Short mmCIF file of N, CA, C and O in Angstrom, two decimals:
data_model
loop_
_atom_site.label_atom_id
_atom_site.label_comp_id
_atom_site.label_asym_id
_atom_site.label_seq_id
_atom_site.Cartn_x
_atom_site.Cartn_y
_atom_site.Cartn_z
N ARG A 1 207.56 87.68 243.82
CA ARG A 1 208.07 88.86 243.16
C ARG A 1 207.57 88.89 241.73
O ARG A 1 207.44 87.85 241.10
N LEU A 2 207.31 90.06 241.20
CA LEU A 2 206.77 90.17 239.86
C LEU A 2 207.68 89.48 238.84
O LEU A 2 207.23 88.93 237.87
N SER A 3 208.99 89.53 239.04
CA SER A 3 209.92 88.79 238.21
C SER A 3 211.10 88.38 239.07
O SER A 3 211.16 88.71 240.25
N ASN A 4 212.04 87.69 238.49
CA ASN A 4 213.19 87.23 239.27
C ASN A 4 214.43 88.08 239.02
O ASN A 4 215.54 87.61 239.18
N MET A 5 214.24 89.34 238.66
CA MET A 5 215.38 90.22 238.43
C MET A 5 216.11 90.46 239.75
O MET A 5 215.48 90.61 240.79
N PRO A 6 217.47 90.51 239.72
CA PRO A 6 218.20 90.77 240.96
C PRO A 6 217.97 92.20 241.43
O PRO A 6 217.77 93.12 240.63
N LYS A 7 218.01 92.38 242.75
CA LYS A 7 217.83 93.69 243.35
C LYS A 7 219.11 94.51 243.17
O LYS A 7 220.20 94.00 243.35
N PRO A 8 219.00 95.80 242.78
CA PRO A 8 220.18 96.64 242.71
C PRO A 8 220.88 96.67 244.07
O PRO A 8 220.24 96.59 245.10
N THR A 9 222.22 96.80 244.04
CA THR A 9 222.97 96.70 245.28
C THR A 9 223.47 98.04 245.80
O THR A 9 224.18 98.08 246.78
N SER A 10 223.13 99.13 245.17
CA SER A 10 223.60 100.43 245.63
C SER A 10 223.15 100.70 247.05
O SER A 10 222.05 100.33 247.45
N GLY A 11 224.00 101.35 247.84
CA GLY A 11 223.67 101.67 249.21
C GLY A 11 222.75 102.85 249.35
O GLY A 11 222.23 103.11 250.41
N ARG A 12 222.57 103.61 248.29
CA ARG A 12 221.70 104.78 248.37
C ARG A 12 220.24 104.35 248.39
O ARG A 12 219.87 103.39 247.74
N GLY A 13 219.42 105.09 249.13
CA GLY A 13 218.00 104.80 249.15
C GLY A 13 217.40 105.02 247.77
O GLY A 13 217.79 105.93 247.05
N ARG A 14 216.44 104.17 247.41
CA ARG A 14 215.80 104.26 246.09
C ARG A 14 214.32 104.57 246.28
O ARG A 14 213.65 103.92 247.08
N LEU A 15 213.84 105.54 245.52
CA LEU A 15 212.45 105.99 245.62
C LEU A 15 211.80 105.97 244.24
O LEU A 15 212.42 106.39 243.26
N VAL A 16 210.56 105.49 244.19
CA VAL A 16 209.75 105.60 242.98
C VAL A 16 208.59 106.54 243.30
O VAL A 16 207.93 106.40 244.32
N VAL A 17 208.39 107.52 242.41
CA VAL A 17 207.33 108.51 242.54
C VAL A 17 206.37 108.32 241.37
O VAL A 17 206.80 108.31 240.21
N VAL A 18 205.07 108.18 241.68
CA VAL A 18 204.07 107.94 240.64
C VAL A 18 202.94 108.94 240.78
O VAL A 18 202.24 108.96 241.80
N ASP A 19 202.78 109.78 239.76
CA ASP A 19 201.69 110.76 239.72
C ASP A 19 201.49 111.16 238.27
O ASP A 19 202.46 111.32 237.54
N SER A 20 200.25 111.35 237.86
CA SER A 20 199.98 111.75 236.48
C SER A 20 200.30 113.22 236.22
O SER A 20 200.45 113.63 235.08
N ASP A 21 200.48 114.00 237.27
CA ASP A 21 200.77 115.42 237.16
C ASP A 21 202.29 115.64 237.20
O ASP A 21 202.91 115.44 238.25
N PRO A 22 202.90 116.08 236.09
CA PRO A 22 204.36 116.27 236.07
C PRO A 22 204.84 117.31 237.09
O PRO A 22 205.93 117.17 237.63
N LYS A 23 204.03 118.31 237.38
CA LYS A 23 204.43 119.32 238.37
C LYS A 23 204.51 118.72 239.76
O LYS A 23 205.41 119.03 240.54
N PHE A 24 203.57 117.84 240.07
CA PHE A 24 203.60 117.21 241.39
C PHE A 24 204.77 116.23 241.49
O PHE A 24 205.41 116.13 242.53
N ARG A 25 205.03 115.48 240.42
CA ARG A 25 206.19 114.58 240.42
C ARG A 25 207.47 115.38 240.67
O ARG A 25 208.31 114.98 241.48
N LYS A 26 207.59 116.52 240.02
CA LYS A 26 208.77 117.37 240.21
C LYS A 26 208.86 117.85 241.66
O LYS A 26 209.94 117.86 242.24
N PHE A 27 207.74 118.24 242.24
CA PHE A 27 207.70 118.67 243.64
C PHE A 27 208.23 117.56 244.56
O PHE A 27 209.09 117.80 245.41
N VAL A 28 207.75 116.33 244.38
CA VAL A 28 208.18 115.22 245.23
C VAL A 28 209.67 114.94 245.01
O VAL A 28 210.40 114.70 245.98
N LEU A 29 210.13 114.98 243.77
CA LEU A 29 211.55 114.76 243.50
C LEU A 29 212.41 115.81 244.20
O LEU A 29 213.44 115.48 244.79
N GLU A 30 211.99 117.07 244.16
CA GLU A 30 212.74 118.14 244.83
C GLU A 30 212.76 117.95 246.34
O GLU A 30 213.80 118.12 246.98
N VAL A 31 211.63 117.58 246.91
CA VAL A 31 211.55 117.33 248.36
C VAL A 31 212.47 116.17 248.73
O VAL A 31 213.24 116.25 249.70
N ALA A 32 212.41 115.10 247.96
CA ALA A 32 213.23 113.92 248.25
C ALA A 32 214.72 114.25 248.16
O ALA A 32 215.50 113.86 249.05
N LYS A 33 215.12 114.96 247.13
CA LYS A 33 216.54 115.30 246.96
C LYS A 33 217.03 116.24 248.05
O LYS A 33 218.18 116.16 248.47
N SER A 34 216.17 117.13 248.53
CA SER A 34 216.59 118.01 249.61
C SER A 34 216.62 117.27 250.95
O SER A 34 217.46 117.54 251.80
N ALA A 35 215.73 116.30 251.13
CA ALA A 35 215.66 115.55 252.38
C ALA A 35 216.77 114.49 252.47
O ALA A 35 217.36 114.30 253.52
N VAL A 36 217.02 113.81 251.36
CA VAL A 36 218.00 112.72 251.32
C VAL A 36 218.80 112.89 250.02
O VAL A 36 218.49 112.26 249.01
N PRO A 37 219.82 113.75 250.04
CA PRO A 37 220.54 114.09 248.80
C PRO A 37 221.13 112.90 248.05
O PRO A 37 221.25 112.95 246.83
N ASP A 38 221.47 111.82 248.74
CA ASP A 38 222.09 110.67 248.08
C ASP A 38 221.09 109.69 247.49
O ASP A 38 221.50 108.69 246.90
N CYS A 39 219.80 109.94 247.65
CA CYS A 39 218.83 108.95 247.16
C CYS A 39 218.77 108.95 245.64
O CYS A 39 219.11 109.92 244.97
N ARG A 40 218.34 107.81 245.12
CA ARG A 40 218.12 107.66 243.67
C ARG A 40 216.62 107.63 243.45
O ARG A 40 215.89 106.94 244.18
N ILE A 41 216.15 108.36 242.43
CA ILE A 41 214.71 108.51 242.23
C ILE A 41 214.35 108.19 240.78
O ILE A 41 215.04 108.60 239.85
N GLN A 42 213.27 107.45 240.64
CA GLN A 42 212.67 107.18 239.32
C GLN A 42 211.21 107.60 239.42
O GLN A 42 210.62 107.55 240.49
N SER A 43 210.63 108.00 238.29
CA SER A 43 209.23 108.41 238.33
C SER A 43 208.44 107.80 237.17
O SER A 43 209.00 107.45 236.14
N ALA A 44 207.13 107.71 237.41
CA ALA A 44 206.21 107.17 236.43
C ALA A 44 204.94 108.01 236.45
O ALA A 44 204.64 108.67 237.45
N SER A 45 204.19 107.96 235.35
CA SER A 45 202.98 108.78 235.25
C SER A 45 201.69 107.98 235.22
O SER A 45 200.61 108.56 235.24
N ASP A 46 201.79 106.64 235.16
CA ASP A 46 200.56 105.83 235.15
C ASP A 46 200.79 104.50 235.86
O ASP A 46 201.93 104.16 236.21
N GLY A 47 199.71 103.77 236.08
CA GLY A 47 199.77 102.53 236.83
C GLY A 47 200.65 101.44 236.24
O GLY A 47 201.51 100.88 236.94
N PRO A 48 200.47 101.09 234.95
CA PRO A 48 201.31 100.05 234.37
C PRO A 48 202.81 100.42 234.40
O PRO A 48 203.65 99.57 234.70
N MET A 49 203.12 101.68 234.14
CA MET A 49 204.50 102.13 234.20
C MET A 49 205.03 102.01 235.63
O MET A 49 206.18 101.65 235.86
N ALA A 50 204.18 102.30 236.60
CA ALA A 50 204.56 102.20 238.02
C ALA A 50 204.96 100.78 238.37
O ALA A 50 206.01 100.55 238.98
N LEU A 51 204.14 99.81 237.99
CA LEU A 51 204.45 98.41 238.30
C LEU A 51 205.75 97.97 237.63
O LEU A 51 206.58 97.30 238.25
N SER A 52 205.92 98.36 236.40
CA SER A 52 207.14 98.02 235.68
C SER A 52 208.37 98.64 236.34
O SER A 52 209.40 97.98 236.52
N LEU A 53 208.26 99.88 236.73
CA LEU A 53 209.39 100.58 237.36
C LEU A 53 209.71 100.01 238.74
O LEU A 53 210.88 99.85 239.10
N VAL A 54 208.70 99.67 239.51
CA VAL A 54 208.93 99.07 240.83
C VAL A 54 209.67 97.74 240.65
O VAL A 54 210.62 97.43 241.38
N GLU A 55 209.26 96.97 239.68
CA GLU A 55 209.90 95.68 239.43
C GLU A 55 211.36 95.87 239.00
O GLU A 55 212.25 95.18 239.49
N GLU A 56 211.60 96.82 238.14
CA GLU A 56 212.95 97.05 237.61
C GLU A 56 213.87 97.71 238.64
O GLU A 56 215.03 97.32 238.79
N PHE A 57 213.38 98.69 239.36
CA PHE A 57 214.19 99.54 240.24
C PHE A 57 214.23 99.02 241.68
O PHE A 57 215.12 99.34 242.44
N ASP A 58 213.24 98.22 242.06
CA ASP A 58 213.11 97.65 243.40
C ASP A 58 213.37 98.70 244.48
O ASP A 58 214.35 98.63 245.22
N PRO A 59 212.46 99.67 244.61
CA PRO A 59 212.71 100.81 245.50
C PRO A 59 212.62 100.46 246.99
O PRO A 59 212.07 99.42 247.37
N ASP A 60 213.13 101.39 247.78
CA ASP A 60 213.03 101.29 249.24
C ASP A 60 211.78 101.99 249.75
O ASP A 60 211.42 101.83 250.91
N ALA A 61 211.13 102.78 248.88
CA ALA A 61 209.87 103.44 249.21
C ALA A 61 209.17 103.83 247.92
O ALA A 61 209.81 104.02 246.88
N LEU A 62 207.85 103.96 248.01
CA LEU A 62 207.02 104.34 246.87
C LEU A 62 206.09 105.47 247.30
O LEU A 62 205.43 105.37 248.33
N VAL A 63 206.07 106.54 246.50
CA VAL A 63 205.09 107.61 246.67
C VAL A 63 204.16 107.51 245.47
O VAL A 63 204.62 107.57 244.32
N ILE A 64 202.86 107.36 245.72
CA ILE A 64 201.93 107.14 244.61
C ILE A 64 200.62 107.89 244.83
O ILE A 64 200.09 107.90 245.94
N ASP A 65 200.14 108.49 243.76
CA ASP A 65 198.84 109.16 243.77
C ASP A 65 197.78 108.12 243.43
O ASP A 65 198.04 107.17 242.70
N LEU A 66 196.58 108.31 243.94
CA LEU A 66 195.49 107.38 243.63
C LEU A 66 194.91 107.62 242.25
O LEU A 66 194.42 106.69 241.61
N ASP A 67 194.97 108.85 241.76
CA ASP A 67 194.33 109.21 240.49
C ASP A 67 195.31 109.03 239.34
O ASP A 67 195.99 109.95 238.93
N LEU A 68 195.38 107.77 238.83
CA LEU A 68 196.28 107.43 237.72
C LEU A 68 195.46 106.86 236.57
O LEU A 68 194.33 106.42 236.75
N HIS A 69 196.07 106.83 235.40
CA HIS A 69 195.42 106.29 234.21
C HIS A 69 195.68 104.79 234.08
O HIS A 69 196.66 104.28 234.58
N GLU A 70 194.81 104.11 233.38
CA GLU A 70 194.84 102.67 233.12
C GLU A 70 194.64 101.86 234.39
O GLU A 70 193.60 101.26 234.57
N LEU A 71 195.62 101.81 235.26
CA LEU A 71 195.47 101.22 236.60
C LEU A 71 195.54 102.37 237.57
O LEU A 71 196.48 103.17 237.52
N ASN A 72 194.59 102.48 238.49
CA ASN A 72 194.68 103.58 239.45
C ASN A 72 195.66 103.20 240.57
O ASN A 72 196.11 102.06 240.67
N GLY A 73 195.96 104.16 241.42
CA GLY A 73 196.92 103.93 242.49
C GLY A 73 196.51 102.83 243.44
O GLY A 73 197.34 102.06 243.92
N LEU A 74 195.21 102.72 243.71
CA LEU A 74 194.71 101.67 244.58
C LEU A 74 194.98 100.29 243.99
O LEU A 74 195.41 99.36 244.69
N GLU A 75 194.77 100.15 242.68
CA GLU A 75 195.03 98.87 242.01
C GLU A 75 196.52 98.54 242.02
O GLU A 75 196.90 97.37 242.19
N VAL A 76 197.37 99.55 241.85
CA VAL A 76 198.81 99.33 241.90
C VAL A 76 199.22 98.87 243.29
O VAL A 76 199.96 97.88 243.44
N VAL A 77 198.74 99.54 244.32
CA VAL A 77 199.07 99.17 245.70
C VAL A 77 198.58 97.75 246.00
O VAL A 77 199.32 96.94 246.58
N ALA A 78 197.37 97.42 245.60
CA ALA A 78 196.84 96.08 245.84
C ALA A 78 197.68 95.02 245.13
O ALA A 78 197.95 93.95 245.69
N THR A 79 198.12 95.31 243.91
CA THR A 79 198.97 94.37 243.17
C THR A 79 200.29 94.16 243.89
O THR A 79 200.75 93.02 244.06
N LEU A 80 200.90 95.25 244.35
CA LEU A 80 202.18 95.14 245.05
C LEU A 80 202.02 94.39 246.37
O LEU A 80 202.84 93.54 246.71
N ARG A 81 200.97 94.68 247.11
CA ARG A 81 200.76 94.01 248.39
C ARG A 81 200.43 92.54 248.21
O ARG A 81 200.62 91.73 249.12
N GLY A 82 199.95 92.16 247.04
CA GLY A 82 199.67 90.76 246.75
C GLY A 82 200.92 89.97 246.39
O GLY A 82 200.87 88.75 246.25
N ASP A 83 202.04 90.62 246.25
CA ASP A 83 203.31 89.99 245.91
C ASP A 83 204.18 89.99 247.16
O ASP A 83 204.51 91.04 247.70
N LYS A 84 204.54 88.81 247.65
CA LYS A 84 205.26 88.73 248.93
C LYS A 84 206.57 89.52 248.94
O LYS A 84 206.99 89.99 249.99
N HIS A 85 207.19 89.70 247.79
CA HIS A 85 208.43 90.47 247.73
C HIS A 85 208.21 91.94 248.11
O HIS A 85 209.09 92.58 248.68
N TYR A 86 207.03 92.46 247.78
CA TYR A 86 206.74 93.87 248.04
C TYR A 86 205.81 94.09 249.23
O TYR A 86 205.37 95.21 249.47
N ALA A 87 205.54 93.05 249.97
CA ALA A 87 204.61 93.16 251.10
C ALA A 87 205.09 94.18 252.13
O ALA A 87 204.28 94.85 252.76
N GLY A 88 206.39 94.34 252.29
CA GLY A 88 206.92 95.27 253.27
C GLY A 88 207.39 96.59 252.69
O GLY A 88 207.96 97.42 253.41
N LEU A 89 207.17 96.80 251.40
CA LEU A 89 207.60 98.05 250.77
C LEU A 89 206.87 99.24 251.39
O LEU A 89 205.64 99.27 251.41
N PRO A 90 207.61 100.22 251.92
CA PRO A 90 206.94 101.41 252.45
C PRO A 90 206.22 102.17 251.33
O PRO A 90 206.82 102.50 250.31
N ILE A 91 204.93 102.41 251.53
CA ILE A 91 204.12 103.08 250.51
C ILE A 91 203.48 104.32 251.13
O ILE A 91 202.83 104.25 252.17
N ILE A 92 203.68 105.44 250.44
CA ILE A 92 203.08 106.72 250.83
C ILE A 92 202.07 107.05 249.73
O ILE A 92 202.45 107.26 248.57
N VAL A 93 200.80 107.05 250.06
CA VAL A 93 199.74 107.33 249.09
C VAL A 93 199.31 108.79 249.24
O VAL A 93 199.18 109.30 250.35
N ILE A 94 199.10 109.41 248.09
CA ILE A 94 198.66 110.80 248.05
C ILE A 94 197.37 110.88 247.25
O ILE A 94 197.23 110.21 246.23
N SER A 95 196.43 111.68 247.75
CA SER A 95 195.14 111.81 247.08
C SER A 95 194.62 113.24 247.20
O SER A 95 194.91 113.93 248.17
N LYS A 96 193.85 113.65 246.22
CA LYS A 96 193.19 114.96 246.28
C LYS A 96 192.04 114.94 247.28
O LYS A 96 191.76 115.92 247.95
N GLN A 97 191.36 113.78 247.39
CA GLN A 97 190.15 113.69 248.18
C GLN A 97 190.40 113.42 249.66
O GLN A 97 189.94 114.14 250.52
N GLY A 98 191.09 112.33 249.95
CA GLY A 98 191.32 111.96 251.33
C GLY A 98 190.07 111.47 252.04
O GLY A 98 189.86 111.76 253.20
N SER A 99 189.22 110.70 251.33
CA SER A 99 187.97 110.24 251.92
C SER A 99 188.20 109.13 252.95
O SER A 99 189.22 108.44 252.92
N GLN A 100 187.24 108.97 253.84
CA GLN A 100 187.32 107.92 254.85
C GLN A 100 187.30 106.54 254.19
O GLN A 100 187.98 105.63 254.64
N ARG A 101 186.55 106.41 253.11
CA ARG A 101 186.49 105.13 252.38
C ARG A 101 187.87 104.76 251.86
O ARG A 101 188.33 103.64 252.02
N GLU A 102 188.56 105.74 251.23
CA GLU A 102 189.92 105.49 250.74
C GLU A 102 190.85 105.12 251.90
O GLU A 102 191.63 104.18 251.78
N ALA A 103 190.75 105.86 252.98
CA ALA A 103 191.60 105.60 254.15
C ALA A 103 191.39 104.17 254.67
O ALA A 103 192.35 103.48 255.02
N ASN A 104 190.15 103.72 254.73
CA ASN A 104 189.85 102.38 255.20
C ASN A 104 190.43 101.31 254.28
O ASN A 104 191.02 100.33 254.74
N ILE A 105 190.26 101.50 252.98
CA ILE A 105 190.79 100.54 252.01
C ILE A 105 192.32 100.50 252.09
O ILE A 105 192.92 99.43 252.14
N LEU A 106 192.93 101.66 252.13
CA LEU A 106 194.40 101.73 252.18
C LEU A 106 194.94 101.17 253.48
O LEU A 106 196.00 100.53 253.50
N GLY A 107 194.22 101.38 254.56
CA GLY A 107 194.62 100.78 255.84
C GLY A 107 194.63 99.26 255.75
O GLY A 107 195.53 98.61 256.28
N GLY A 108 193.65 98.71 255.06
CA GLY A 108 193.59 97.27 254.87
C GLY A 108 194.73 96.73 254.01
O GLY A 108 195.08 95.56 254.10
N LEU A 109 195.29 97.61 253.18
CA LEU A 109 196.43 97.22 252.34
C LEU A 109 197.77 97.56 253.01
O LEU A 109 198.82 97.46 252.39
N HIS A 110 197.71 98.00 254.26
CA HIS A 110 198.91 98.31 255.06
C HIS A 110 199.78 99.38 254.42
O HIS A 110 201.00 99.26 254.39
N VAL A 111 199.12 100.44 253.94
CA VAL A 111 199.84 101.60 253.43
C VAL A 111 200.45 102.32 254.64
O VAL A 111 199.81 102.44 255.69
N ASN A 112 201.67 102.80 254.49
CA ASN A 112 202.37 103.42 255.62
C ASN A 112 201.87 104.82 255.94
O ASN A 112 201.76 105.20 257.10
N TYR A 113 201.60 105.62 254.90
CA TYR A 113 201.10 106.98 255.09
C TYR A 113 200.07 107.30 254.01
O TYR A 113 200.22 106.86 252.88
N PHE A 114 199.06 108.08 254.39
CA PHE A 114 198.03 108.55 253.46
C PHE A 114 197.95 110.06 253.61
O PHE A 114 197.51 110.55 254.65
N LEU A 115 198.42 110.78 252.61
CA LEU A 115 198.46 112.24 252.64
C LEU A 115 197.49 112.82 251.63
O LEU A 115 197.24 112.22 250.59
N THR A 116 196.97 114.00 251.92
CA THR A 116 196.09 114.67 250.96
C THR A 116 196.79 115.91 250.41
O THR A 116 197.61 116.53 251.08
N LYS A 117 196.47 116.19 249.15
CA LYS A 117 197.01 117.38 248.49
C LYS A 117 196.24 118.60 248.97
O LYS A 117 195.03 118.50 249.15
N PRO A 118 196.88 119.72 249.17
CA PRO A 118 198.31 119.95 248.98
C PRO A 118 199.13 119.32 250.11
O PRO A 118 198.72 119.35 251.27
N VAL A 119 200.25 118.74 249.74
CA VAL A 119 201.11 118.04 250.69
C VAL A 119 202.07 119.02 251.34
O VAL A 119 202.66 119.87 250.66
N ASP A 120 202.23 118.91 252.64
CA ASP A 120 203.17 119.74 253.37
C ASP A 120 204.60 119.26 253.08
O ASP A 120 204.91 118.08 253.30
N ARG A 121 205.44 120.16 252.59
CA ARG A 121 206.82 119.83 252.19
C ARG A 121 207.61 119.20 253.34
O ARG A 121 208.28 118.19 253.17
N ASP A 122 207.53 119.80 254.53
CA ASP A 122 208.30 119.31 255.67
C ASP A 122 207.82 117.93 256.13
O ASP A 122 208.63 117.07 256.50
N GLU A 123 206.51 117.72 256.12
CA GLU A 123 205.98 116.42 256.50
C GLU A 123 206.45 115.34 255.54
O GLU A 123 206.91 114.27 255.96
N LEU A 124 206.37 115.61 254.24
CA LEU A 124 206.81 114.64 253.24
C LEU A 124 208.31 114.39 253.37
O LEU A 124 208.76 113.24 253.31
N ALA A 125 209.09 115.43 253.58
CA ALA A 125 210.54 115.27 253.73
C ALA A 125 210.86 114.36 254.92
O ALA A 125 211.71 113.48 254.83
N GLY A 126 210.17 114.55 256.03
CA GLY A 126 210.39 113.71 257.21
C GLY A 126 210.05 112.26 256.96
O GLY A 126 210.76 111.35 257.39
N ILE A 127 208.95 112.03 256.25
CA ILE A 127 208.54 110.66 255.92
C ILE A 127 209.57 110.00 255.02
O ILE A 127 209.99 108.86 255.25
N LEU A 128 210.02 110.72 253.99
CA LEU A 128 210.99 110.16 253.06
C LEU A 128 212.32 109.87 253.76
O LEU A 128 212.94 108.83 253.52
N ARG A 129 212.74 110.78 254.63
CA ARG A 129 213.98 110.55 255.40
C ARG A 129 213.88 109.25 256.19
O ARG A 129 214.83 108.47 256.26
N GLN A 130 212.73 109.05 256.81
CA GLN A 130 212.51 107.86 257.64
C GLN A 130 212.80 106.58 256.86
O GLN A 130 213.43 105.66 257.38
N PHE A 131 212.35 106.48 255.63
CA PHE A 131 212.49 105.26 254.85
C PHE A 131 213.79 105.21 254.05
O PHE A 131 214.40 104.15 253.93
N LEU A 132 214.21 106.32 253.48
CA LEU A 132 215.38 106.30 252.61
C LEU A 132 216.70 106.36 253.36
O LEU A 132 217.66 105.71 252.98
N GLU A 133 216.77 107.13 254.45
CA GLU A 133 218.00 107.16 255.23
C GLU A 133 218.22 105.84 255.95
O GLU A 133 219.36 105.40 256.10
N ARG A 134 217.14 105.20 256.37
CA ARG A 134 217.27 103.89 257.00
C ARG A 134 217.97 102.93 256.04
O ARG A 134 218.84 102.19 256.41
N ARG A 135 217.58 102.97 254.77
CA ARG A 135 218.19 102.12 253.75
C ARG A 135 219.68 102.44 253.62
O ARG A 135 220.52 101.57 253.58
N ILE A 136 220.01 103.73 253.57
CA ILE A 136 221.41 104.14 253.43
C ILE A 136 222.20 103.68 254.65
O ILE A 136 223.27 103.11 254.53
N ASN A 137 221.67 103.90 255.84
CA ASN A 137 222.36 103.51 257.07
C ASN A 137 222.53 102.01 257.18
O ASN A 137 223.58 101.53 257.58
N LEU A 138 221.51 101.24 256.83
CA LEU A 138 221.62 99.79 256.89
C LEU A 138 222.68 99.28 255.93
O LEU A 138 223.46 98.41 256.26
N SER A 139 222.74 99.86 254.74
CA SER A 139 223.73 99.45 253.76
C SER A 139 225.13 99.78 254.24
O SER A 139 226.05 98.99 254.11
N THR A 140 225.32 100.95 254.82
CA THR A 140 226.62 101.36 255.31
C THR A 140 227.05 100.45 256.45
O THR A 140 228.18 99.97 256.49
N ARG A 141 226.14 100.17 257.37
CA ARG A 141 226.47 99.33 258.51
C ARG A 141 226.78 97.90 258.08
O ARG A 141 227.66 97.26 258.64
N SER A 142 226.09 97.39 257.07
CA SER A 142 226.30 95.99 256.70
C SER A 142 227.66 95.77 256.09
O SER A 142 228.15 94.66 256.06
N SER A 143 228.32 96.82 255.60
CA SER A 143 229.64 96.64 255.00
C SER A 143 230.75 96.78 256.04
O SER A 143 231.91 96.58 255.74
N MET A 144 230.41 97.11 257.27
CA MET A 144 231.40 97.26 258.32
C MET A 144 231.55 95.95 259.09
O MET A 144 230.59 95.18 259.20
N PRO A 145 232.74 95.68 259.62
CA PRO A 145 232.89 94.46 260.42
C PRO A 145 232.08 94.57 261.71
O PRO A 145 231.81 95.66 262.17
N PRO A 146 231.72 93.44 262.29
CA PRO A 146 230.95 93.48 263.54
C PRO A 146 231.80 94.10 264.65
O PRO A 146 233.02 94.00 264.63
N PRO A 147 231.16 94.72 265.64
CA PRO A 147 231.91 95.32 266.75
C PRO A 147 232.60 94.23 267.58
O PRO A 147 232.12 93.10 267.65
N PRO A 148 233.74 94.56 268.21
CA PRO A 148 234.43 93.56 269.02
C PRO A 148 233.60 93.19 270.24
O PRO A 148 232.84 93.99 270.76
N LYS A 149 233.77 91.97 270.71
CA LYS A 149 233.01 91.48 271.88
C LYS A 149 233.79 91.67 273.14
O LYS A 149 234.93 91.65 273.24
#
């Protein structure tokens, strides 16, 4: 893990959104809030901020654009995948290009989804529900006693 900070214990799904375009970040936040109203969302505009936020917020999913400043999205994803704590973090990568080369590299980094802009609102909402509601449901279930035998 990038640091030894404790993981937040809230039962709500946590999402980090990373894109240098504030309009696109707002779009993803709106989609996420409409898809999973109870989720908690943090956003960043560049690679170093993304890594810091992921470490601090310990999200249940990450939406990240490849075209970022200082560290690009590919470098951020590679850094996270190199840390065993984040090896299973669901990552949704978004790109303007969507080239086969990018797809191959991201596949090697075990990215969960690779979407190209413009992103379909319903598709993104479904993807976010898949990862964030699972977190909410798992947290709710874990606080309940086991079923009788």
